[in-house]
Amino acid sequence: MSDKLQIKVNDNGPLLVSGDIELVDGEGNAYTTKRIFSLCRCGHSQAKPYCDGTHKKVGFESKPRV
């Protein structure tokens, strides 16, 4: 049985993705992923689509609530 997919929106930070998921680009090419990884939301990461912590340096702020 596969792990349930979870995407956590971190305040002022990345999306934390965990579970059984395949991440693909706009052309359908699969990225290499781990069971848990972070996706950039600030747009400044040098490792896009992954987070490299740059959001802290640029002062990214976002606290979305549903």
mmCIF file of C-alpha atoms in Angstrom:
data_model
loop_
_atom_site.group_PDB
_atom_site.id
_atom_site.type_symbol
_atom_site.label_atom_id
_atom_site.label_comp_id
_atom_site.label_asym_id
_atom_site.label_seq_id
_atom_site.Cartn_x
_atom_site.Cartn_y
_atom_site.Cartn_z
ATOM 1 C CA MET A 1 0.000 0.000 0.000
ATOM 2 C CA SER A 2 1.337 3.458 -0.880
ATOM 3 C CA ASP A 3 1.798 6.362 1.504
ATOM 4 C CA LYS A 4 -0.924 8.984 1.569
ATOM 5 C CA LEU A 5 0.158 12.152 -0.240
ATOM 6 C CA GLN A 6 0.422 15.253 1.960
ATOM 7 C CA ILE A 7 1.320 18.799 0.918
ATOM 8 C CA LYS A 8 1.942 21.196 3.792
ATOM 9 C CA VAL A 9 2.055 24.936 3.088
ATOM 10 C CA ASN A 10 4.724 26.268 5.445
ATOM 11 C CA ASP A 11 4.340 29.853 6.659
ATOM 12 C CA ASN A 12 6.890 32.060 4.877
ATOM 13 C CA GLY A 13 8.474 28.998 3.295
ATOM 14 C CA PRO A 14 8.177 26.115 0.874
ATOM 15 C CA LEU A 15 5.585 23.455 0.193
ATOM 16 C CA LEU A 16 6.569 20.308 2.091
ATOM 17 C CA VAL A 17 5.550 17.280 0.024
ATOM 18 C CA SER A 18 5.477 13.755 1.439
ATOM 19 C CA GLY A 19 4.071 10.442 0.330
ATOM 20 C CA ASP A 20 3.907 8.496 -2.890
ATOM 21 C CA ILE A 21 4.029 11.091 -5.680
ATOM 22 C CA GLU A 22 5.547 11.621 -9.105
ATOM 23 C CA LEU A 23 6.651 15.179 -9.862
ATOM 24 C CA VAL A 24 6.715 16.078 -13.575
ATOM 25 C CA ASP A 25 7.570 19.237 -15.499
ATOM 26 C CA GLY A 26 5.379 20.961 -18.106
ATOM 27 C CA GLU A 27 6.526 18.530 -20.779
ATOM 28 C CA GLY A 28 5.802 15.421 -18.704
ATOM 29 C CA ASN A 29 9.424 14.687 -17.752
ATOM 30 C CA ALA A 30 9.727 13.177 -14.284
ATOM 31 C CA TYR A 31 11.950 14.748 -11.628
ATOM 32 C CA THR A 32 13.938 12.556 -9.261
ATOM 33 C CA THR A 33 12.274 12.827 -5.862
ATOM 34 C CA LYS A 34 12.587 11.469 -2.361
ATOM 35 C CA ARG A 35 9.718 10.409 -0.096
ATOM 36 C CA ILE A 36 9.800 13.903 1.472
ATOM 37 C CA PHE A 37 10.899 17.069 -0.363
ATOM 38 C CA SER A 38 10.258 20.826 -0.396
ATOM 39 C CA LEU A 39 9.081 22.862 -3.373
ATOM 40 C CA CYS A 40 10.010 26.532 -3.752
ATOM 41 C CA ARG A 41 7.252 29.135 -3.398
ATOM 42 C CA CYS A 42 9.363 32.305 -3.316
ATOM 43 C CA GLY A 43 10.736 31.939 -6.860
ATOM 44 C CA HIS A 44 14.340 32.668 -5.852
ATOM 45 C CA SER A 45 15.700 29.133 -5.350
ATOM 46 C CA GLN A 46 18.719 28.193 -7.449
ATOM 47 C CA ALA A 47 17.508 24.558 -7.274
ATOM 48 C CA LYS A 48 13.988 25.069 -8.687
ATOM 49 C CA PRO A 49 11.541 23.469 -8.414
ATOM 50 C CA TYR A 50 13.077 22.490 -5.075
ATOM 51 C CA CYS A 51 13.576 24.845 -2.137
ATOM 52 C CA ASP A 52 17.160 25.768 -1.237
ATOM 53 C CA GLY A 53 16.349 28.047 1.719
ATOM 54 C CA THR A 54 16.681 31.320 -0.208
ATOM 55 C CA HIS A 55 13.231 32.415 1.021
ATOM 56 C CA LYS A 56 14.882 33.262 4.357
ATOM 57 C CA LYS A 57 17.470 35.529 2.703
ATOM 58 C CA VAL A 58 14.958 37.416 0.548
ATOM 59 C CA GLY A 59 12.365 37.861 3.306
ATOM 60 C CA PHE A 60 9.603 35.893 1.581
ATOM 61 C CA GLU A 61 6.300 36.251 3.443
ATOM 62 C CA SER A 62 3.154 34.248 2.856
ATOM 63 C CA LYS A 63 0.737 32.720 5.354
ATOM 64 C CA PRO A 64 -2.237 31.475 3.331
ATOM 65 C CA ARG A 65 -5.210 30.092 5.229
ATOM 66 C CA VAL A 66 -8.232 28.225 3.950
#
